[in-house]
XYZ file of N, CA and C in Angstrom:
864
model
N 0.851 -1.192 0.000
C 0.000 0.000 0.000
C 0.885 1.239 0.000
N 0.633 2.125 -0.943
C 1.377 3.378 -1.041
C 0.477 4.529 -0.613
N 1.011 5.401 0.228
C 0.248 6.560 0.688
C 1.110 7.808 0.573
N 0.552 8.851 -0.041
C 1.190 10.164 -0.090
C 0.257 11.172 0.572
N 0.801 11.917 1.516
C -0.017 12.886 2.259
C 0.600 14.273 2.157
N -0.247 15.264 1.983
C 0.238 16.641 1.936
C 0.154 17.263 3.322
N 0.879 18.364 3.481
C 0.865 19.077 4.762
C -0.521 19.679 5.016
N -0.789 19.928 6.285
C -2.055 20.568 6.638
C -2.045 22.021 6.187
N -3.139 22.447 5.610
C -3.304 23.829 5.168
C -4.432 24.451 5.979
N -4.186 25.599 6.563
C -5.201 26.268 7.365
C -5.504 27.637 6.764
N -6.776 27.908 6.597
C -7.206 29.185 6.030
C -8.224 29.828 6.967
N -7.952 31.070 7.346
C -8.851 31.801 8.223
C -9.961 32.426 7.379
N -11.184 31.884 7.502
C -12.319 32.401 6.732
C -12.590 33.859 7.094
N -12.413 34.199 8.372
C -12.735 35.546 8.829
C -11.876 36.605 8.145
N -10.702 36.205 7.643
C -9.841 37.197 6.987
C -10.481 37.761 5.729
N -11.459 37.067 5.178
C -12.151 37.565 3.978
C -13.240 38.572 4.332
N -13.511 38.796 5.624
C -14.557 39.710 6.060
C -14.044 40.682 7.125
N -12.749 40.980 7.118
C -12.201 41.744 8.231
C -12.252 43.254 8.023
N -12.520 43.714 6.810
C -12.491 45.158 6.544
C -13.807 45.792 6.976
N -13.924 46.081 8.270
C -15.128 46.709 8.807
C -14.960 48.223 8.718
N -15.760 48.911 7.896
C -15.524 50.334 7.661
C -15.991 51.206 8.821
N -15.355 52.365 8.987
C -15.898 53.383 9.872
C -17.228 53.864 9.297
N -18.151 54.248 10.165
C -19.439 54.715 9.642
C -19.990 55.820 10.547
N -20.787 56.733 9.958
C -21.276 57.890 10.715
C -22.432 57.527 11.636
N -22.561 58.305 12.701
C -23.679 58.216 13.634
C -24.355 59.586 13.636
N -25.517 59.678 13.027
C -26.209 60.960 12.861
C -27.529 60.918 13.632
N -27.679 61.848 14.587
C -28.911 61.922 15.378
C -29.578 63.255 15.052
N -30.466 63.213 14.055
C -31.095 64.450 13.579
C -32.297 64.845 14.423
N -32.896 63.895 15.133
C -34.044 64.152 15.995
C -33.812 63.431 17.318
N -34.745 63.611 18.252
C -34.576 62.955 19.549
C -34.396 61.442 19.413
N -35.105 60.829 18.489
C -34.992 59.393 18.275
C -34.993 59.114 16.780
N -33.965 58.420 16.301
C -33.871 58.115 14.874
C -33.535 56.639 14.709
N -33.870 56.111 13.544
C -33.526 54.743 13.171
C -33.216 54.738 11.690
N -32.090 54.176 11.326
C -31.757 54.090 9.908
C -30.926 52.839 9.653
N -30.868 52.456 8.384
C -30.213 51.208 8.002
C -28.721 51.436 7.786
N -27.919 50.504 8.287
C -26.484 50.534 8.045
C -26.079 49.215 7.391
N -25.052 49.253 6.558
C -24.525 48.048 5.913
C -23.067 47.901 6.314
N -22.804 46.952 7.209
C -21.447 46.737 7.695
C -20.633 45.887 6.723
N -21.271 44.897 6.107
C -20.630 44.040 5.112
C -21.606 43.832 3.965
N -21.101 43.821 2.743
C -21.948 43.513 1.596
C -22.356 42.044 1.596
N -21.496 41.196 2.173
C -21.681 39.752 2.042
C -22.566 39.147 3.117
N -22.956 39.924 4.134
C -23.714 39.320 5.221
C -24.688 40.303 5.838
N -25.710 39.740 6.453
C -26.699 40.491 7.216
C -26.406 40.237 8.693
N -25.900 41.244 9.392
C -25.447 41.082 10.764
C -26.619 41.197 11.729
N -26.765 40.214 12.605
C -27.752 40.268 13.684
C -27.093 40.602 15.020
N -25.899 40.079 15.233
C -25.167 40.352 16.467
C -23.678 40.407 16.161
N -23.000 41.384 16.729
C -21.557 41.504 16.566
C -20.927 41.851 17.907
N -20.077 40.962 18.411
C -19.334 41.244 19.628
C -18.039 41.939 19.254
N -17.839 43.122 19.815
C -16.709 43.950 19.406
C -15.464 43.625 20.218
N -14.331 43.495 19.518
C -13.050 43.286 20.180
C -12.238 44.571 20.242
N -12.684 45.609 19.536
C -12.058 46.932 19.626
C -12.986 47.938 18.958
N -12.688 49.219 19.154
C -13.456 50.268 18.490
C -13.849 51.403 19.426
N -14.198 52.533 18.829
C -14.614 53.713 19.585
C -15.800 54.372 18.911
N -16.500 55.224 19.677
C -17.495 56.142 19.124
C -17.184 57.542 19.670
N -17.441 58.550 18.857
C -17.235 59.939 19.290
C -18.359 60.794 18.717
N -18.567 61.991 19.315
C -19.675 62.852 18.911
C -19.263 64.317 18.971
N -19.947 65.115 18.133
C -19.835 66.577 18.161
C -21.241 67.155 18.250
N -21.440 68.125 19.143
C -22.768 68.684 19.391
C -22.726 70.205 19.260
N -23.854 70.778 18.807
C -24.001 72.236 18.724
C -25.388 72.635 19.227
N -25.475 73.830 19.793
C -26.751 74.355 20.273
C -26.794 75.858 20.035
N -27.977 76.361 19.624
C -28.148 77.812 19.502
C -28.966 78.380 20.663
N -29.209 77.557 21.690
C -29.916 78.039 22.878
C -28.970 78.898 23.717
N -29.493 79.967 24.252
C -28.661 80.891 25.030
C -28.637 80.482 26.506
N -28.332 79.246 26.719
C -28.145 78.694 28.057
C -27.438 77.346 27.908
N -26.851 76.885 28.986
C -26.157 75.595 28.970
C -27.170 74.453 28.994
N -26.782 73.326 28.377
C -27.668 72.165 28.273
C -26.930 70.902 28.725
N -27.673 70.007 29.361
C -27.177 68.669 29.668
C -27.750 67.708 28.616
N -26.846 66.957 27.965
C -27.269 66.104 26.849
C -26.927 64.644 27.152
N -27.922 63.789 26.960
C -27.757 62.342 27.077
C -27.845 61.728 25.685
N -26.879 60.890 25.337
C -26.888 60.169 24.061
C -26.947 58.674 24.360
N -27.840 57.970 23.671
C -28.025 56.532 23.885
C -28.025 55.810 22.546
N -27.384 54.632 22.506
C -27.445 53.744 21.339
C -28.078 52.440 21.820
N -29.406 52.286 21.670
C -30.087 51.099 22.215
C -29.570 49.781 21.662
N -29.032 49.772 20.425
C -28.521 48.530 19.827
C -27.209 48.073 20.427
N -26.521 48.946 21.151
C -25.178 48.652 21.634
C -25.239 48.359 23.129
N -24.924 47.102 23.503
C -25.092 46.686 24.900
C -23.852 45.958 25.410
N -23.649 46.091 26.719
C -22.579 45.365 27.409
C -23.085 44.954 28.777
N -23.009 43.652 29.044
C -23.505 43.112 30.314
C -24.952 43.528 30.577
N -25.746 43.577 29.500
C -27.154 43.907 29.617
C -27.462 45.382 29.685
N -26.424 46.234 29.749
C -26.626 47.681 29.852
C -26.463 48.342 28.489
N -27.400 49.237 28.156
C -27.345 49.973 26.888
C -26.258 51.050 26.950
N -25.565 51.240 25.822
C -24.547 52.287 25.766
C -25.190 53.660 25.922
N -24.620 54.487 26.777
C -25.076 55.875 26.911
C -23.908 56.725 27.382
N -23.972 57.998 27.059
C -22.971 58.950 27.515
C -23.631 60.313 27.688
N -23.114 61.114 28.587
C -23.661 62.449 28.835
C -22.571 63.495 28.697
N -22.984 64.688 28.334
C -22.055 65.810 28.239
C -22.821 67.107 28.463
N -22.072 68.178 28.657
C -22.663 69.503 28.828
C -22.252 70.404 27.669
N -23.256 71.062 27.079
C -22.961 72.123 26.108
C -22.983 73.439 26.889
N -21.836 73.982 27.108
C -21.719 75.203 27.917
C -21.963 76.436 27.055
N -22.922 77.243 27.474
C -23.186 78.516 26.793
C -22.259 79.585 27.381
N -21.474 80.224 26.528
C -20.478 81.204 26.989
C -20.763 82.605 26.474
N -21.989 82.840 25.976
C -22.361 84.180 25.536
C -22.448 84.344 24.040
N -22.045 83.379 23.292
C -22.148 83.451 21.825
C -22.683 82.130 21.297
N -23.382 82.195 20.158
C -23.980 80.996 19.567
C -23.366 80.745 18.187
N -23.284 79.484 17.734
C -23.730 78.315 18.497
C -22.683 77.882 19.526
N -23.160 77.234 20.585
C -22.281 76.616 21.568
C -21.918 75.217 21.079
N -20.707 74.785 21.390
C -20.189 73.522 20.855
C -19.679 72.649 22.000
N -19.885 71.346 21.862
C -19.305 70.365 22.786
C -18.788 69.181 21.975
N -17.690 68.631 22.429
C -17.077 67.475 21.764
C -16.954 66.335 22.772
N -17.425 65.147 22.391
C -17.235 63.942 23.197
C -16.101 63.148 22.558
N -14.986 63.068 23.251
C -13.817 62.356 22.733
C -14.132 60.876 22.560
N -13.333 60.171 21.744
C -13.605 58.750 21.479
C -13.791 57.923 22.750
N -14.873 57.150 22.777
C -15.216 56.273 23.893
C -14.998 54.829 23.456
N -14.271 54.074 24.247
C -13.968 52.677 23.925
C -15.221 51.812 24.046
N -15.527 51.047 22.984
C -16.696 50.157 23.009
C -16.273 48.693 22.939
N -15.025 48.401 23.270
C -14.564 47.015 23.338
C -15.425 46.222 24.323
N -15.848 45.029 23.909
C -16.675 44.187 24.768
C -18.162 44.412 24.618
N -18.559 45.459 23.890
C -19.973 45.692 23.618
C -20.450 44.769 22.501
N -21.747 44.517 22.469
C -22.374 43.761 21.388
C -23.329 44.668 20.637
N -23.197 44.675 19.317
C -24.120 45.409 18.460
C -25.213 44.440 18.030
N -26.464 44.751 18.376
C -27.612 43.894 18.093
C -28.512 44.592 17.094
N -28.694 43.994 15.926
C -29.441 44.632 14.847
C -30.603 43.762 14.403
N -31.687 44.403 13.992
C -32.799 43.755 13.317
C -32.994 44.451 11.979
N -32.882 43.678 10.890
C -32.980 44.241 9.529
C -31.959 45.356 9.320
N -30.778 45.219 9.933
C -29.683 46.185 9.784
C -30.050 47.584 10.263
N -31.039 47.723 11.143
C -31.494 49.031 11.599
C -30.746 49.443 12.878
N -30.163 50.643 12.829
C -29.460 51.208 13.975
C -30.334 52.285 14.610
N -30.478 52.234 15.931
C -31.281 53.211 16.668
C -30.358 54.154 17.451
N -30.696 55.445 17.420
C -29.936 56.457 18.146
C -30.923 57.402 18.841
N -30.516 57.888 20.012
C -31.437 58.703 20.817
C -30.645 59.779 21.543
N -31.245 60.981 21.625
C -30.645 61.999 22.497
C -31.741 62.750 23.247
N -31.346 63.310 24.374
C -32.217 64.194 25.149
C -31.379 65.363 25.641
N -31.843 66.596 25.328
C -31.160 67.818 25.760
C -32.053 68.558 26.747
N -31.536 68.824 27.953
C -32.323 69.434 29.025
C -31.697 70.761 29.460
N -32.585 71.734 29.684
C -32.138 73.005 30.263
C -31.973 72.826 31.772
N -31.461 73.843 32.419
C -31.265 73.777 33.872
C -32.598 73.653 34.615
N -33.681 74.094 33.971
C -35.008 73.979 34.602
C -35.714 72.672 34.244
N -35.035 71.799 33.457
C -35.598 70.496 33.120
C -36.411 70.465 31.855
N -36.408 71.555 31.086
C -37.158 71.560 29.826
C -36.404 70.751 28.765
N -37.160 69.967 28.011
C -36.593 69.156 26.927
C -36.581 69.995 25.651
N -35.380 70.220 25.065
C -35.272 71.090 23.896
C -34.576 70.361 22.746
N -34.734 70.952 21.553
C -34.085 70.416 20.358
C -32.770 71.169 20.108
N -31.793 70.446 19.563
C -30.534 71.076 19.178
C -30.210 70.677 17.748
N -29.093 71.198 17.245
C -28.646 70.801 15.910
C -28.446 69.283 15.856
N -28.499 68.699 14.648
C -28.193 67.259 14.561
C -26.841 66.944 15.202
N -26.832 65.888 15.971
C -25.586 65.422 16.586
C -24.864 64.544 15.573
N -23.600 64.839 15.352
C -22.797 64.092 14.391
C -21.765 63.263 15.139
N -21.688 61.996 14.776
C -20.722 61.127 15.425
C -20.083 60.179 14.431
N -19.119 59.393 14.913
C -18.454 58.393 14.091
C -18.165 57.143 14.929
N -18.394 55.993 14.315
C -17.934 54.710 14.859
C -16.658 54.360 14.114
N -15.573 54.171 14.857
C -14.267 54.055 14.211
C -13.477 52.861 14.741
N -12.700 52.283 13.828
C -11.732 51.222 14.162
C -12.390 50.024 14.841
N -13.601 49.699 14.386
C -14.287 48.550 14.967
C -13.712 47.250 14.407
N -13.528 46.266 15.279
C -13.225 44.900 14.874
C -14.066 43.974 15.736
N -14.219 42.736 15.301
C -15.159 41.840 15.953
C -14.469 40.567 16.450
N -15.036 39.998 17.501
C -14.637 38.679 17.974
C -15.643 37.619 17.521
N -16.889 38.044 17.243
C -17.964 37.104 16.914
C -19.028 37.839 16.122
N -19.559 37.177 15.109
C -20.679 37.714 14.334
C -21.721 36.621 14.162
N -22.970 36.952 14.427
C -24.094 36.070 14.107
C -24.933 36.753 13.043
N -25.353 35.984 12.034
C -26.168 36.564 10.980
C -26.346 35.591 9.839
N -26.622 36.127 8.657
C -26.782 35.305 7.464
C -25.886 35.842 6.359
N -25.462 34.945 5.488
C -24.518 35.284 4.427
C -25.173 35.130 3.062
N -24.783 35.979 2.118
C -25.199 35.788 0.738
C -24.302 34.714 0.126
N -24.751 34.133 -0.979
C -23.941 33.128 -1.665
C -22.670 33.775 -2.204
N -21.546 33.159 -1.885
C -20.251 33.737 -2.256
C -19.239 32.607 -2.385
N -18.297 32.759 -3.309
C -17.223 31.787 -3.483
C -15.907 32.406 -3.051
N -15.196 31.700 -2.166
C -13.935 32.208 -1.638
C -12.817 31.255 -2.037
N -11.826 31.725 -2.797
C -10.673 30.860 -3.097
C -9.849 30.639 -1.829
N -9.517 29.394 -1.564
C -8.810 29.061 -0.336
C -7.318 28.832 -0.585
N -6.993 27.900 -1.478
C -5.585 27.552 -1.627
C -5.336 26.912 -2.981
N -4.169 27.160 -3.531
C -3.650 26.394 -4.669
C -2.391 25.706 -4.172
N -2.327 24.380 -4.338
C -1.196 23.653 -3.783
C -0.868 22.460 -4.672
N 0.255 21.806 -4.360
C 0.752 20.694 -5.152
C 1.137 19.540 -4.236
N 0.701 18.335 -4.597
C 1.101 17.115 -3.917
C 2.124 16.402 -4.798
N 3.361 16.282 -4.307
C 4.439 15.648 -5.076
C 4.438 14.143 -4.839
N 4.627 13.386 -5.916
C 4.675 11.924 -5.865
C 6.006 11.490 -6.469
N 6.871 10.880 -5.649
C 8.222 10.547 -6.113
C 8.376 9.092 -6.537
N 7.262 8.341 -6.578
C 7.335 6.922 -6.906
C 7.997 6.668 -8.253
N 7.814 7.591 -9.205
C 8.288 7.355 -10.571
C 9.550 8.151 -10.909
N 10.226 8.672 -9.909
C 11.415 9.486 -10.184
C 12.502 8.693 -10.908
N 12.666 7.421 -10.548
C 13.716 6.596 -11.161
C 13.142 5.521 -12.079
N 11.946 5.774 -12.537
C 11.268 4.803 -13.411
C 11.968 4.739 -14.762
N 12.205 3.502 -15.234
C 12.839 3.307 -16.539
C 11.857 2.702 -17.533
N 11.226 1.585 -17.143
C 10.332 0.917 -18.088
C 9.398 0.004 -17.294
N 8.281 -0.404 -17.937
C 7.366 -1.343 -17.306
C 5.981 -0.754 -17.129
N 5.116 -1.550 -16.544
C 3.729 -1.143 -16.311
C 3.410 -1.236 -14.826
N 2.459 -0.438 -14.409
C 1.974 -0.509 -13.035
C 0.475 -0.215 -13.047
N -0.241 -0.976 -12.254
C -1.680 -0.752 -12.125
C -2.027 -0.719 -10.643
N -2.739 0.299 -10.221
C -3.158 0.408 -8.818
C -4.489 -0.306 -8.639
N -4.575 -1.131 -7.600
C -5.763 -1.954 -7.392
C -6.946 -1.137 -6.890
N -6.684 -0.186 -6.009
C -7.786 0.556 -5.384
C -7.357 2.007 -5.161
N -7.199 2.770 -6.219
C -6.691 4.142 -6.077
C -7.736 5.071 -5.457
N -7.276 5.909 -4.547
C -8.159 6.878 -3.892
C -7.402 8.175 -3.687
N -8.141 9.268 -3.729
C -7.639 10.567 -3.301
C -8.601 11.076 -2.239
N -8.116 11.198 -1.011
C -8.988 11.527 0.112
C -8.758 12.949 0.588
N -9.855 13.610 0.949
C -9.808 14.948 1.525
C -10.359 14.878 2.947
N -9.634 15.468 3.884
C -10.095 15.590 5.268
C -10.181 17.085 5.579
N -11.375 17.579 5.828
C -11.586 19.011 6.022
C -12.190 19.257 7.394
N -11.551 20.114 8.179
C -12.081 20.536 9.473
C -12.568 21.974 9.355
N -13.723 22.246 9.932
C -14.392 23.523 9.714
C -14.942 24.065 11.032
N -14.598 25.307 11.363
C -15.174 25.950 12.557
C -16.021 27.166 12.179
N -16.358 27.299 10.895
C -17.227 28.367 10.404
C -18.668 27.887 10.514
N -19.472 28.538 11.352
C -20.795 28.035 11.705
C -21.887 28.410 10.733
N -21.720 28.038 9.462
C -22.727 28.382 8.455
C -22.621 27.373 7.314
N -23.731 27.067 6.609
C -23.669 26.111 5.504
C -22.626 26.502 4.464
N -21.753 25.558 4.173
C -20.609 25.799 3.293
C -20.336 24.530 2.500
N -19.875 24.699 1.264
C -19.472 23.559 0.444
C -18.064 23.801 -0.069
N -17.290 22.729 -0.147
C -15.949 22.803 -0.726
C -16.023 22.370 -2.178
N -15.291 23.055 -3.022
C -15.245 22.689 -4.425
C -13.814 22.817 -4.923
N -13.418 21.920 -5.777
C -12.099 21.986 -6.397
C -12.300 22.483 -7.814
N -11.881 23.731 -8.026
C -12.084 24.328 -9.348
C -11.169 23.705 -10.392
N -10.029 23.175 -9.943
C -9.139 22.468 -10.866
C -8.345 21.437 -10.085
N -8.276 20.233 -10.600
C -7.403 19.211 -10.055
C -6.745 18.532 -11.251
N -5.454 18.779 -11.402
C -4.735 18.357 -12.590
C -3.520 17.528 -12.187
N -3.251 16.492 -12.960
C -2.103 15.624 -12.701
C -1.060 15.844 -13.790
N 0.184 16.041 -13.347
C 1.326 16.123 -14.258
C 2.049 14.785 -14.212
N 2.215 14.141 -15.360
C 2.757 12.791 -15.412
C 4.253 12.794 -15.686
N 4.859 11.605 -15.525
C 6.291 11.446 -15.789
C 6.608 11.663 -17.258
N 5.620 11.517 -18.131
C 5.830 11.740 -19.573
C 5.584 13.186 -19.982
N 5.301 14.060 -19.010
C 5.084 15.463 -19.327
C 3.655 15.792 -19.690
N 2.742 14.848 -19.558
C 1.338 15.115 -19.856
C 0.665 15.841 -18.688
N -0.426 16.517 -19.020
C -1.256 17.167 -18.013
C -2.682 16.646 -18.188
N -3.178 15.949 -17.163
C -4.485 15.300 -17.256
C -5.406 15.902 -16.203
N -6.600 16.291 -16.619
C -7.567 16.898 -15.716
C -8.405 15.815 -15.046
N -8.491 15.865 -13.715
C -9.350 14.937 -13.000
C -10.802 15.354 -13.187
N -11.652 14.382 -13.441
C -13.058 14.661 -13.700
C -13.918 13.942 -12.671
N -14.821 14.711 -12.046
C -15.736 14.132 -11.058
C -16.925 15.051 -10.896
N -18.118 14.514 -11.121
C -19.327 15.311 -10.923
C -19.467 15.739 -9.468
N -19.042 14.870 -8.541
C -19.160 15.192 -7.119
C -18.362 16.436 -6.766
N -17.173 16.547 -7.336
C -16.350 17.720 -7.051
C -16.938 18.973 -7.667
N -17.444 18.860 -8.875
C -18.004 20.029 -9.547
C -19.248 20.540 -8.833
N -20.026 19.636 -8.249
C -21.239 20.041 -7.542
C -20.952 20.596 -6.160
N -19.775 20.310 -5.629
C -19.408 20.800 -4.307
C -19.649 19.754 -3.231
N -18.788 19.731 -2.231
C -18.881 18.793 -1.115
C -19.451 19.554 0.080
N -20.643 19.190 0.524
C -21.239 19.869 1.675
C -20.411 19.581 2.922
N -20.046 20.632 3.645
C -19.196 20.491 4.818
C -20.038 20.487 6.087
N -19.674 19.630 7.010
C -20.258 19.695 8.345
C -19.797 20.982 9.023
N -20.688 21.579 9.819
C -20.340 22.862 10.439
C -20.958 22.945 11.833
N -20.329 23.700 12.737
C -20.850 23.808 14.106
C -22.150 24.598 14.157
N -23.018 24.231 15.090
C -24.274 24.950 15.298
C -24.007 26.220 16.097
N -25.054 27.021 16.284
C -24.916 28.278 17.018
C -24.409 28.073 18.440
N -24.679 26.917 19.008
C -24.247 26.647 20.383
C -22.862 26.000 20.449
N -22.186 25.870 19.313
C -20.908 25.161 19.260
C -19.766 26.073 18.819
N -19.754 27.284 19.314
C -18.678 28.210 18.985
C -17.333 27.621 19.388
N -16.363 27.647 18.451
C -15.034 27.119 18.730
C -14.860 25.642 18.432
N -15.947 24.951 18.027
C -15.891 23.514 17.744
C -15.505 23.292 16.285
N -14.612 22.333 16.043
C -14.244 21.929 14.691
C -15.090 20.735 14.272
N -15.742 20.823 13.117
C -16.490 19.704 12.567
C -15.736 19.141 11.356
N -15.655 17.814 11.297
C -14.853 17.170 10.266
C -15.728 16.604 9.162
N -15.225 16.737 7.926
C -15.855 16.146 6.748
C -14.803 15.364 5.988
N -15.124 14.117 5.648
C -14.210 13.274 4.878
C -14.834 12.982 3.519
N -13.986 12.989 2.491
C -14.473 12.733 1.135
C -13.385 11.995 0.375
N -13.787 11.042 -0.441
C -12.815 10.245 -1.175
C -13.201 10.158 -2.641
N -12.220 10.406 -3.503
C -12.387 10.179 -4.935
C -11.869 8.782 -5.245
N -12.664 8.010 -5.983
C -12.266 6.656 -6.341
C -12.693 6.375 -7.776
N -12.514 5.133 -8.199
C -12.819 4.807 -9.600
C -14.312 4.862 -9.897
N -15.148 4.871 -8.846
C -16.596 4.902 -9.067
C -17.147 6.311 -9.239
N -16.446 7.329 -8.717
C -16.972 8.694 -8.830
C -16.021 9.643 -9.542
N -14.983 9.092 -10.191
C -14.019 9.939 -10.892
C -13.177 9.085 -11.829
N -12.283 9.737 -12.533
C -11.319 9.040 -13.393
C -9.966 8.906 -12.698
N -9.984 8.753 -11.361
C -8.750 8.719 -10.590
C -7.865 7.533 -10.972
N -8.465 6.384 -11.346
C -7.631 5.241 -11.696
C -6.872 5.497 -12.992
N -7.513 6.133 -13.983
C -6.802 6.476 -15.232
C -5.649 7.426 -14.951
N -5.902 8.373 -14.049
C -4.883 9.369 -13.752
C -3.689 8.742 -13.032
N -3.949 7.940 -12.009
C -2.843 7.374 -11.238
C -2.103 6.294 -12.012
N -2.764 5.650 -12.943
C -2.084 4.664 -13.775
C -1.271 5.307 -14.899
N -1.296 6.633 -14.971
C -0.517 7.341 -15.990
C 0.832 7.812 -15.455
N 1.270 7.257 -14.325
C 2.541 7.592 -13.677
C 2.606 9.078 -13.289
N 1.804 9.482 -12.331
C 1.785 10.899 -11.919
C 3.033 11.284 -11.139
N 3.456 12.529 -11.323
C 4.557 13.091 -10.539
C 4.071 14.198 -9.612
N 3.014 14.883 -10.033
C 2.450 15.952 -9.205
C 0.939 15.988 -9.372
N 0.249 16.293 -8.283
C -1.183 16.583 -8.338
C -1.350 18.038 -7.922
N -1.845 18.854 -8.825
C -2.017 20.290 -8.590
C -3.506 20.567 -8.436
N -3.870 21.315 -7.377
C -5.294 21.527 -7.145
C -5.570 22.934 -6.620
N -6.745 23.443 -6.992
C -7.288 24.707 -6.493
C -8.526 24.384 -5.676
N -8.522 24.791 -4.398
C -9.656 24.541 -3.522
C -10.360 25.851 -3.191
N -11.674 25.855 -3.317
C -12.487 27.014 -2.963
C -13.629 26.556 -2.059
N -14.237 27.511 -1.369
C -15.437 27.203 -0.599
C -16.576 28.090 -1.088
N -17.771 27.526 -1.090
C -18.978 28.268 -1.456
C -19.759 28.521 -0.175
N -19.931 29.783 0.182
C -20.731 30.152 1.341
C -22.205 30.173 0.929
N -23.063 29.578 1.746
C -24.507 29.525 1.484
C -24.790 28.982 0.072
N -24.363 27.748 -0.214
C -24.520 27.211 -1.578
C -25.979 27.090 -2.030
N -26.927 26.953 -1.097
C -28.343 26.828 -1.469
C -29.021 28.185 -1.603
N -28.278 29.273 -1.340
C -28.819 30.637 -1.442
C -30.050 30.812 -0.560
N -29.978 30.280 0.660
C -31.075 30.365 1.618
C -30.867 31.583 2.510
N -31.736 32.577 2.390
C -31.596 33.792 3.167
C -32.163 33.704 4.566
N -32.754 32.556 4.926
C -33.389 32.414 6.237
C -32.530 31.658 7.244
N -31.335 31.246 6.846
C -30.456 30.488 7.731
C -29.561 31.439 8.513
N -29.486 31.229 9.814
C -28.633 32.042 10.681
C -27.460 31.197 11.160
N -26.281 31.768 11.086
C -25.083 31.086 11.552
C -24.150 32.072 12.216
N -22.887 31.655 12.395
C -21.953 32.537 13.084
C -20.546 32.410 12.505
N -19.741 33.386 12.839
C -18.328 33.383 12.501
C -17.578 34.079 13.628
N -16.401 33.563 13.978
C -15.526 34.251 14.908
C -14.324 34.786 14.165
N -13.505 35.588 14.863
C -12.302 36.082 14.210
C -11.278 34.980 14.005
N -11.573 33.755 14.484
C -10.657 32.633 14.332
C -11.300 31.470 13.583
N -12.410 31.717 12.876
C -13.059 30.636 12.125
C -12.161 30.162 10.980
N -11.948 28.858 10.915
C -10.977 28.319 9.973
C -11.546 27.149 9.190
N -10.907 26.905 8.038
C -10.971 25.639 7.348
C -9.579 25.047 7.399
């Protein structure tokens, strides 16, 4: 029995979704709600933040000082909603200005429904009257995540191009060889908690005679459904095994042609069934 094994290849799926943009926080009225798009590829329901800040700038044309409360109901930590207060000091000229320096939101969770962000402010005079001020302008900056729950659109991510070297025929001079039970096996471990399929866009064999033969298999072209952790299995690796043999491919023709190298391109298809109702998760360490 001859066995050739390639080294383990690890690909961080989260690296394909790490560019979380800064985005504005605009509070034009006492209570506002508007849609935000954090990623084109996914609909975020929950995001646990591993870093990031929020800051605000306020203006008032009232000829008195105001106490202002700002709340983001979607942003919570330990069950408490994010809020901050500041004073707009009136110094005799209008408009009066106040700046809230960047506030660390590490450890907070952003909870969204239909990508809707809620913002709220209350401005009070010294006598307790509730008044309106200019729109409050803010920014969410340098956000990164430890965990995301949501749904993904169908997307194909290239994972790796690699080569498996076979030295059996390096000193071959003449003769025939036939393999009794040729197999090419894939072992895939997955900690990305969402329906995913693996597909090999190309698997080609380079022979000792200099030929290049394409491996053909309907199973590979259709994609291999991968086992994946459920919402309650964060950090768990699920294993999927798949084998190409003479019954589902032309592997016997290929291996009987005296191969020297097997070259392959592996990709994954996120949400292969294009089901928008499935909820899953990803961490900053989700891997294949």
